[in-house]
Coordinates of C-alpha atoms and ligand atoms in Angstrom, one line a residue:
M1245 CA 29.1 -5.1 5.9
T1246 CA 27.2 -5.1 9.2
V1247 CA 23.5 -5.5 9.0
S1248 CA 21.3 -4.3 11.8
S1249 CA 17.6 -4.0 12.5
F1250 CA 15.4 -2.6 9.7
N1251 CA 13.2 0.3 10.7
P1252 CA 10.9 1.4 8.0
P1253 CA 10.4 5.2 7.5
S1254 CA 7.2 6.9 8.5
R1255 CA 4.8 6.8 5.6
M1256 CA 1.1 7.5 4.7
L1257 CA 0.1 4.7 2.3
M1258 CA -2.2 6.2 -0.4
G1259 CA -1.4 4.0 -3.3
P1260 CA -3.2 0.9 -4.7
G1261 CA -2.3 -1.1 -1.5
P1262 CA -1.0 -1.9 1.0
S1263 CA -3.0 0.7 3.0
D1264 CA -2.3 2.1 6.4
I1265 CA -2.8 -0.3 9.3
H1266 CA -4.4 0.6 12.6
S1267 CA -2.2 0.2 15.7
R1268 CA -4.7 -2.3 17.1
V1269 CA -3.9 -4.6 14.2
L1270 CA -0.1 -4.1 14.5
Q1271 CA -0.3 -4.9 18.2
A1272 CA -2.3 -8.1 17.5
L1273 CA 0.7 -9.1 15.3
G1274 CA 3.0 -9.0 18.2
R1275 CA 1.1 -11.4 20.5
P1276 CA 2.7 -14.7 21.4
V1277 CA 2.7 -17.4 18.8
I1278 CA 0.6 -20.5 19.8
G1279 CA 0.3 -23.7 18.0
H1280 CA -1.9 -23.6 14.9
L1281 CA -3.8 -26.6 16.1
D1282 CA -4.1 -25.3 19.7
P1283 CA -7.8 -25.4 20.6
E1284 CA -7.7 -21.7 21.5
F1285 CA -6.3 -20.9 18.0
I1286 CA -9.0 -23.0 16.4
L1287 CA -11.7 -21.0 18.3
M1288 CA -10.1 -17.9 16.8
M1289 CA -10.2 -19.5 13.3
D1290 CA -13.9 -20.1 13.7
E1291 CA -14.4 -16.4 14.6
I1292 CA -12.5 -15.4 11.5
K1293 CA -14.8 -17.5 9.4
G1294 CA -17.8 -15.9 11.0
L1295 CA -16.3 -12.4 10.5
L1296 CA -15.6 -13.2 6.9
H1297 CA -19.2 -14.3 6.4
Y1298 CA -20.2 -10.9 7.6
T1299 CA -17.7 -9.1 5.4
F1300 CA -18.6 -11.1 2.2
Q1301 CA -22.3 -10.9 3.2
T1302 CA -22.6 -14.7 2.7
T1303 CA -23.6 -17.8 4.5
N1304 CA -21.2 -19.9 2.3
Q1305 CA -19.7 -22.7 4.4
M1306 CA -16.5 -22.7 2.4
T1307 CA -15.3 -19.2 3.4
L1308 CA -11.8 -18.9 4.7
P1309 CA -8.5 -17.0 4.4
V1310 CA -6.0 -18.6 2.0
S1311 CA -2.4 -18.3 3.6
A1312 CA -1.0 -16.2 0.7
P1313 CA -1.6 -12.9 -1.1
G1314 CA -4.6 -12.0 -3.3
S1315 CA -2.9 -13.5 -6.3
A1316 CA -3.1 -16.9 -4.6
G1317 CA -6.8 -16.3 -3.8
M1318 CA -7.2 -15.7 -7.5
E1319 CA -5.3 -18.9 -8.3
S1320 CA -7.3 -20.9 -5.8
C1321 CA -10.6 -20.0 -7.5
F1322 CA -9.3 -20.9 -11.0
V1323 CA -7.4 -24.1 -10.2
N1324 CA -10.3 -25.5 -8.2
L1325 CA -13.1 -24.7 -10.7
V1326 CA -11.3 -25.0 -14.0
E1327 CA -10.1 -28.2 -15.6
P1328 CA -8.2 -29.1 -18.7
G1329 CA -10.5 -28.8 -21.8
D1330 CA -12.9 -26.3 -20.1
S1331 CA -13.5 -22.8 -21.6
V1332 CA -14.0 -19.7 -19.4
I1333 CA -15.3 -16.3 -20.4
V1334 CA -13.0 -13.7 -19.0
C1335 CA -13.9 -10.0 -19.0
I1336 CA -10.8 -7.7 -19.4
N1337 CA -10.9 -4.0 -18.6
G1338 CA -7.5 -3.7 -16.9
V1339 CA -4.5 -5.5 -15.6
F1340 CA -6.2 -8.0 -13.3
G1341 CA -8.5 -9.3 -16.0
M1342 CA -5.4 -10.1 -18.0
R1343 CA -4.1 -12.1 -15.1
M1344 CA -7.3 -14.1 -15.1
V1345 CA -6.6 -15.2 -18.7
E1346 CA -3.1 -16.4 -17.6
N1347 CA -4.8 -18.5 -14.8
V1348 CA -7.3 -20.0 -17.2
E1349 CA -4.7 -21.0 -19.7
R1350 CA -2.4 -22.5 -17.1
C1351 CA -5.3 -24.7 -16.0
G1352 CA -5.2 -26.2 -19.5
A1353 CA -8.4 -24.4 -20.4
T1354 CA -9.4 -21.9 -23.1
A1355 CA -10.1 -18.3 -22.3
I1356 CA -12.8 -16.5 -24.3
T1357 CA -12.2 -12.8 -23.7
V1358 CA -14.5 -9.8 -23.6
N1359 CA -12.4 -6.8 -24.0
D1360 CA -13.3 -3.3 -22.9
E1361 CA -11.4 -0.1 -22.9
W1362 CA -9.3 0.6 -19.8
G1363 CA -11.1 3.1 -17.6
T1364 CA -14.5 1.8 -18.6
P1365 CA -16.7 -0.9 -16.9
I1366 CA -17.4 -4.3 -18.4
D1367 CA -19.9 -3.9 -21.3
L1368 CA -23.0 -6.0 -20.4
N1369 CA -24.2 -6.2 -24.0
K1370 CA -20.9 -7.5 -25.2
L1371 CA -20.8 -10.0 -22.4
E1372 CA -24.4 -11.2 -23.1
D1373 CA -23.5 -11.8 -26.8
T1374 CA -20.4 -13.7 -25.8
I1375 CA -22.3 -15.9 -23.4
K1376 CA -24.9 -16.7 -26.1
A1377 CA -22.2 -17.4 -28.6
N1378 CA -20.4 -19.8 -26.2
P1379 CA -23.1 -21.8 -24.4
D1380 CA -20.6 -24.5 -23.3
A1381 CA -18.4 -22.1 -21.3
K1382 CA -18.1 -23.2 -17.7
A1383 CA -17.8 -19.8 -16.0
V1384 CA -17.7 -16.1 -16.3
A1385 CA -14.7 -14.5 -14.6
F1386 CA -14.5 -10.7 -13.9
V1387 CA -12.9 -8.1 -11.7
H1388 CA -15.4 -6.2 -9.6
A1389 CA -13.1 -3.3 -8.8
E1390 CA -10.2 -2.8 -11.3
T1391 CA -7.4 -1.3 -9.2
S1392 CA -5.4 -0.5 -12.4
T1393 CA -8.0 2.0 -13.6
G1394 CA -10.4 2.8 -10.7
V1395 CA -13.5 1.3 -12.3
Q1396 CA -16.2 -0.7 -10.7
S1397 CA -18.3 -3.0 -12.8
D1398 CA -21.9 -4.1 -12.2
A1399 CA -21.4 -7.4 -10.5
A1400 CA -25.1 -8.1 -9.9
A1401 CA -25.9 -7.7 -13.6
I1402 CA -22.9 -9.7 -14.7
S1403 CA -23.8 -12.5 -12.4
K1404 CA -27.4 -12.5 -13.7
L1405 CA -26.2 -12.9 -17.3
A1406 CA -23.9 -15.8 -16.2
Q1407 CA -26.8 -17.5 -14.4
A1408 CA -29.0 -17.1 -17.5
G1409 CA -26.3 -18.9 -19.4
D1410 CA -26.0 -21.5 -16.6
M1411 CA -22.4 -20.6 -16.0
L1412 CA -20.5 -20.2 -12.7
T1413 CA -19.2 -16.7 -11.7
I1414 CA -15.7 -16.1 -10.5
M1415 CA -15.2 -12.6 -9.0
D1416 CA -12.1 -10.6 -8.0
A1417 CA -13.1 -8.4 -5.0
V1418 CA -9.5 -7.7 -3.8
T1419 CA -10.1 -3.9 -3.9
S1420 CA -13.8 -3.8 -3.4
L1421 CA -14.2 -5.8 -0.2
G1422 CA -14.7 -3.5 2.8
G1423 CA -14.7 -0.4 0.6
T1424 CA -17.9 -0.7 -1.6
P1425 CA -20.7 -3.3 -1.3
V1426 CA -19.8 -6.9 -2.0
M1427 CA -23.0 -9.0 -1.7
I1428 CA -22.0 -12.6 -2.4
D1429 CA -25.3 -14.3 -1.7
E1430 CA -27.6 -11.5 -3.0
W1431 CA -25.6 -11.5 -6.3
K1432 CA -25.2 -15.3 -6.4
I1433 CA -21.5 -15.2 -6.9
D1434 CA -20.0 -18.7 -7.0
A1435 CA -16.3 -18.0 -6.2
C1436 CA -14.8 -14.8 -4.9
Y1437 CA -11.4 -13.9 -3.6
S1438 CA -10.0 -10.8 -1.9
G1439 CA -6.9 -9.5 -0.2
T1440 CA -6.2 -8.2 3.3
Q1441 CA -4.0 -5.2 2.4
K1442 CA -6.5 -3.0 0.6
C1443 CA -9.8 -1.9 2.2
L1444 CA -9.5 -4.4 5.1
S1445 CA -6.3 -2.6 6.2
C1446 CA -4.5 -5.7 7.4
V1447 CA -1.0 -6.9 6.7
P1448 CA -0.4 -8.1 3.1
G1449 CA -0.2 -11.8 2.5
I1450 CA -3.6 -13.3 3.2
S1451 CA -6.5 -13.8 0.8
P1452 CA -10.0 -14.3 2.0
V1453 CA -12.0 -16.6 -0.4
T1454 CA -15.6 -17.9 -0.5
F1455 CA -17.2 -20.6 -2.6
S1456 CA -20.9 -21.3 -3.1
D1457 CA -22.4 -24.8 -2.6
R1458 CA -22.8 -25.0 -6.4
A1459 CA -19.0 -24.3 -6.7
L1460 CA -18.3 -26.9 -4.1
D1461 CA -20.3 -29.4 -6.0
V1462 CA -18.3 -28.7 -9.2
I1463 CA -15.0 -29.1 -7.2
R1464 CA -16.1 -32.4 -5.8
K1465 CA -17.1 -33.8 -9.2
R1466 CA -13.8 -32.9 -10.9
N1467 CA -12.3 -35.4 -13.4
H1468 CA -8.8 -34.3 -12.7
K1469 CA -7.0 -33.7 -9.4
V1470 CA -6.6 -30.0 -8.7
Q1471 CA -3.1 -29.3 -10.1
S1472 CA -2.0 -27.3 -7.2
W1473 CA -1.5 -29.3 -4.0
F1474 CA -1.3 -26.2 -1.8
L1475 CA -4.5 -24.6 -3.1
D1476 CA -6.6 -27.7 -3.4
M1477 CA -9.8 -26.7 -1.5
N1478 CA -10.6 -30.3 -0.7
L1479 CA -7.5 -30.5 1.4
I1480 CA -7.6 -27.0 2.8
M1481 CA -11.2 -27.7 4.0
G1482 CA -9.8 -30.6 6.2
Y1483 CA -7.8 -27.9 8.1
W1484 CA -10.5 -25.2 8.2
S1485 CA -13.5 -27.4 8.6
S1486 CA -15.9 -26.7 11.5
E1487 CA -15.2 -30.0 13.2
G1488 CA -12.5 -28.8 15.6
A1489 CA -11.5 -32.3 16.8
T1490 CA -10.9 -33.7 13.3
R1491 CA -8.9 -30.7 12.0
S1492 CA -5.9 -32.0 10.4
Y1493 CA -2.5 -30.5 9.5
H1494 CA -2.3 -29.2 6.0
H1495 CA 0.2 -26.3 6.3
T1496 CA 1.3 -24.2 9.2
A1497 CA -1.1 -21.2 9.2
P1498 CA 0.5 -17.8 9.4
V1499 CA -0.6 -17.6 13.1
N1500 CA 0.3 -13.9 13.8
A1501 CA -1.0 -12.6 10.5
L1502 CA -4.3 -14.3 11.3
Y1503 CA -4.4 -12.5 14.7
A1504 CA -4.0 -9.3 12.7
L1505 CA -6.8 -10.3 10.3
H1506 CA -9.1 -11.2 13.2
E1507 CA -8.5 -7.7 14.7
S1508 CA -9.0 -5.9 11.5
L1509 CA -12.3 -7.7 10.9
V1510 CA -13.4 -7.0 14.4
M1511 CA -12.8 -3.3 13.7
L1512 CA -14.8 -3.5 10.5
K1513 CA -17.7 -5.2 12.3
D1514 CA -17.5 -2.6 15.1
E1515 CA -17.7 0.2 12.6
G1516 CA -20.4 -1.5 10.6
I1517 CA -19.7 -2.4 7.0
E1518 CA -22.4 0.0 5.7
N1519 CA -20.7 2.8 7.6
A1520 CA -17.3 1.8 6.1
W1521 CA -18.8 2.0 2.6
K1522 CA -20.2 5.5 3.5
R1523 CA -16.9 6.6 4.9
H1524 CA -15.1 5.6 1.7
Q1525 CA -17.6 7.5 -0.4
K1526 CA -17.4 10.7 1.7
N1527 CA -13.6 10.8 1.7
H1528 CA -13.6 10.3 -2.0
N1529 CA -16.0 13.2 -2.4
G1530 CA -13.6 15.4 -0.4
L1531 CA -10.6 14.3 -2.5
K1532 CA -12.6 15.0 -5.7
A1533 CA -13.5 18.5 -4.6
G1534 CA -9.8 19.2 -3.9
L1535 CA -8.7 17.8 -7.2
E1536 CA -11.3 19.9 -9.1
T1537 CA -10.0 23.0 -7.4
L1538 CA -6.6 22.3 -8.8
G1539 CA -8.0 21.5 -12.2
L1540 CA -7.0 17.8 -12.1
D1541 CA -9.4 15.3 -13.7
L1542 CA -10.3 11.8 -12.7
I1543 CA -10.3 9.5 -15.7
V1544 CA -13.3 7.4 -14.8
D1545 CA -16.9 8.5 -15.3
E1546 CA -18.7 9.2 -12.0
S1547 CA -21.2 6.4 -12.6
C1548 CA -18.7 3.7 -12.2
R1549 CA -15.9 5.3 -10.2
L1550 CA -14.4 3.5 -7.3
P1551 CA -14.2 5.8 -4.2
Q1552 CA -11.3 3.8 -2.8
L1553 CA -9.1 4.1 -5.9
N1554 CA -8.8 7.4 -7.8
A1555 CA -7.0 7.5 -11.1
I1556 CA -6.0 11.1 -11.9
K1557 CA -4.9 12.2 -15.3
V1558 CA -1.4 13.6 -15.3
P1559 CA -1.5 17.1 -16.9
E1560 CA 0.3 17.6 -20.1
G1561 CA 4.1 18.3 -19.7
I1562 CA 4.3 17.1 -16.1
D1563 CA 6.8 14.5 -15.0
E1564 CA 4.6 11.9 -13.5
A1565 CA 7.3 10.0 -11.7
L1566 CA 8.9 13.2 -10.3
V1567 CA 5.7 14.2 -8.6
R1568 CA 5.4 10.7 -6.9
R1569 CA 9.0 10.9 -5.8
R1570 CA 8.6 14.3 -4.3
M1571 CA 5.4 13.3 -2.5
L1572 CA 7.4 10.4 -0.9
S1573 CA 10.6 12.2 -0.1
D1574 CA 9.2 15.6 1.0
F1575 CA 6.0 14.4 2.7
G1576 CA 6.3 10.6 3.3
I1577 CA 3.1 10.1 1.2
E1578 CA 3.0 7.1 -1.2
I1579 CA 0.8 7.4 -4.2
G1580 CA 0.7 4.9 -7.0
A1581 CA 1.8 5.0 -10.7
G1582 CA -0.3 3.9 -13.7
L1583 CA -0.1 0.3 -14.7
G1584 CA 0.0 -1.3 -18.2
A1585 CA -1.8 0.9 -20.7
L1586 CA -2.0 3.7 -18.2
A1587 CA 1.7 3.8 -17.2
G1588 CA 3.0 7.3 -17.2
K1589 CA -0.5 8.7 -17.8
V1590 CA -2.1 8.6 -14.4
W1591 CA -1.5 8.8 -10.7
R1592 CA -3.5 6.4 -8.5
I1593 CA -4.5 7.7 -5.1
G1594 CA -5.9 5.0 -2.8
L1595 CA -8.3 5.9 0.0
M1596 CA -8.6 2.3 1.3
G1597 CA -9.5 1.2 4.8
Q1598 CA -7.5 3.1 7.4
S1599 CA -6.1 5.3 4.6
S1600 CA -9.7 6.6 4.0
T1601 CA -9.8 9.4 6.5
P1602 CA -10.2 13.2 6.4
R1603 CA -6.6 13.4 7.6
H1604 CA -5.3 11.5 4.6
V1605 CA -7.3 13.5 2.1
T1606 CA -6.3 16.8 3.6
L1607 CA -2.6 16.1 3.9
C1608 CA -2.4 14.5 0.5
L1609 CA -4.1 17.4 -1.3
A1610 CA -2.0 20.0 0.5
A1611 CA 1.2 18.0 -0.4
L1612 CA 0.1 17.5 -4.0
E1613 CA -0.7 21.2 -4.4
G1614 CA 2.7 22.1 -2.9
V1615 CA 4.7 19.7 -5.1
L1616 CA 2.8 20.7 -8.3
S1617 CA 3.3 24.5 -7.7
D1618 CA 6.9 24.0 -6.8
I1619 CA 7.6 22.3 -10.1
G1620 CA 5.8 25.1 -11.9
A1621 CA 2.6 23.1 -12.9
P1622 CA -0.2 25.4 -14.0
L1623 CA -3.0 25.0 -11.4
K1624 CA -6.5 26.2 -11.9
G1625 CA -7.0 27.3 -8.2
N1626 CA -5.5 26.9 -4.8
D1627 CA -6.4 25.6 -1.3
A1628 CA -7.5 22.2 -2.5
A1629 CA -7.4 21.0 1.1
G1630 CA -9.9 23.7 2.1
A1631 CA -12.2 22.7 -0.7
A1632 CA -12.1 19.1 0.5
Q1633 CA -12.8 20.1 4.1
K1634 CA -16.0 21.8 3.1
I1635 CA -17.2 18.2 2.5
L1636 CA -15.2 16.3 5.0
L1637 CA -16.2 18.4 8.0
Q1638 CA -19.9 18.1 7.3
A1639 CA -21.6 15.7 9.8
Ligands
PLP771 C1 -4.0 -6.1 -5.5 C2 -4.9 -6.9 -6.4 C3 -4.7 -8.3 -6.7 C4 -3.5 -9.0 -6.2 O1 -3.3 -9.1 -4.8 P1 -1.9 -9.4 -4.2 O2 -2.2 -9.4 -2.7 O3 -1.0 -8.3 -4.6 O4 -1.4 -10.7 -4.7 C5 -5.6 -8.9 -7.5 N1 -6.6 -8.3 -8.0 C6 -6.9 -6.9 -7.8 C7 -8.0 -6.3 -8.4 C8 -6.0 -6.2 -7.0 O5 -6.2 -4.9 -6.8

């Protein structure tokens, strides 16, 4: 067998991530490699930290990109803050909350779970009762934007409850960062991780994280060594610290991926993060109008719906996987399947980062309408794209 170059097909990425990447970011990837301790590279690292401060809306000194995907960012928050014998309250309303439980248990700690139905936000009353019943718990962990269901929970209120119980907060903002407001300082979040391939529209494989001074204090006072050498923030800080001259080798940074992250964050700053939030909302409104025209329902209540991740109920009798396959083969459009409890029951359409544009909404709706009518699905009306454009073309 001869193997030659791999050339990916042309796609529009409208699933739960990765999202489409701007050519400016792809071009940044192709710039020459320089040493990861080169003074010029270190200046760029400092700029990335500054841009992440803006993106996370924080002044936290310990704010940096972990050299691995969002799941490693998740792990870095848990392994640094949680020790054997601790207990942590974990809110579960989808797949990613379940992964938090796995993380807590692998730290040798106990997870106390607050379970909510998939497709609904975290119930604040239940959380408050659990905090009161477990005053010794060290932290409250929750997913801000549940990508598996398309639900956003009230992070400010959750954090307030945790503070009242004198507990740390650990927040997953993989899907929210860059798409909807993430206010680390205002909400007093202690540890937060995100990913680059969702609303930041960068290459997959990097995880921005931020830790409050309170969290740093907890990390410094640990009784046990952090069980992961690679993710030990005490060591990583030696590499990402602000003292350029004393920066020491920990691992070889993914140099080109960091060029790409720098470029995507510059683009976000140029757009203005508030404008990015508005753009995500407007494109969601367009998609919603088109789906309504076809008689398709979003499973999440409007009050807690994520604009960047739309979970759509598969109509009775429709082959969910066939529709996704046809979207991909006939139009080159990737949409997502349901996960866990929602497998086979929903499609997930992501409008994240560079995939949140009128072009994406229009083409996706036209393609979906075409595929559904071709397989004989009963549709309430037609010209979903036209309905979306009534919103998308407004100034
Ligand atoms: C995608 C995602 C992750 C995991 O990120 P990876 O980069 O795939 O490791 C974690 N949490 C949420 C909410 C996500 O959407």
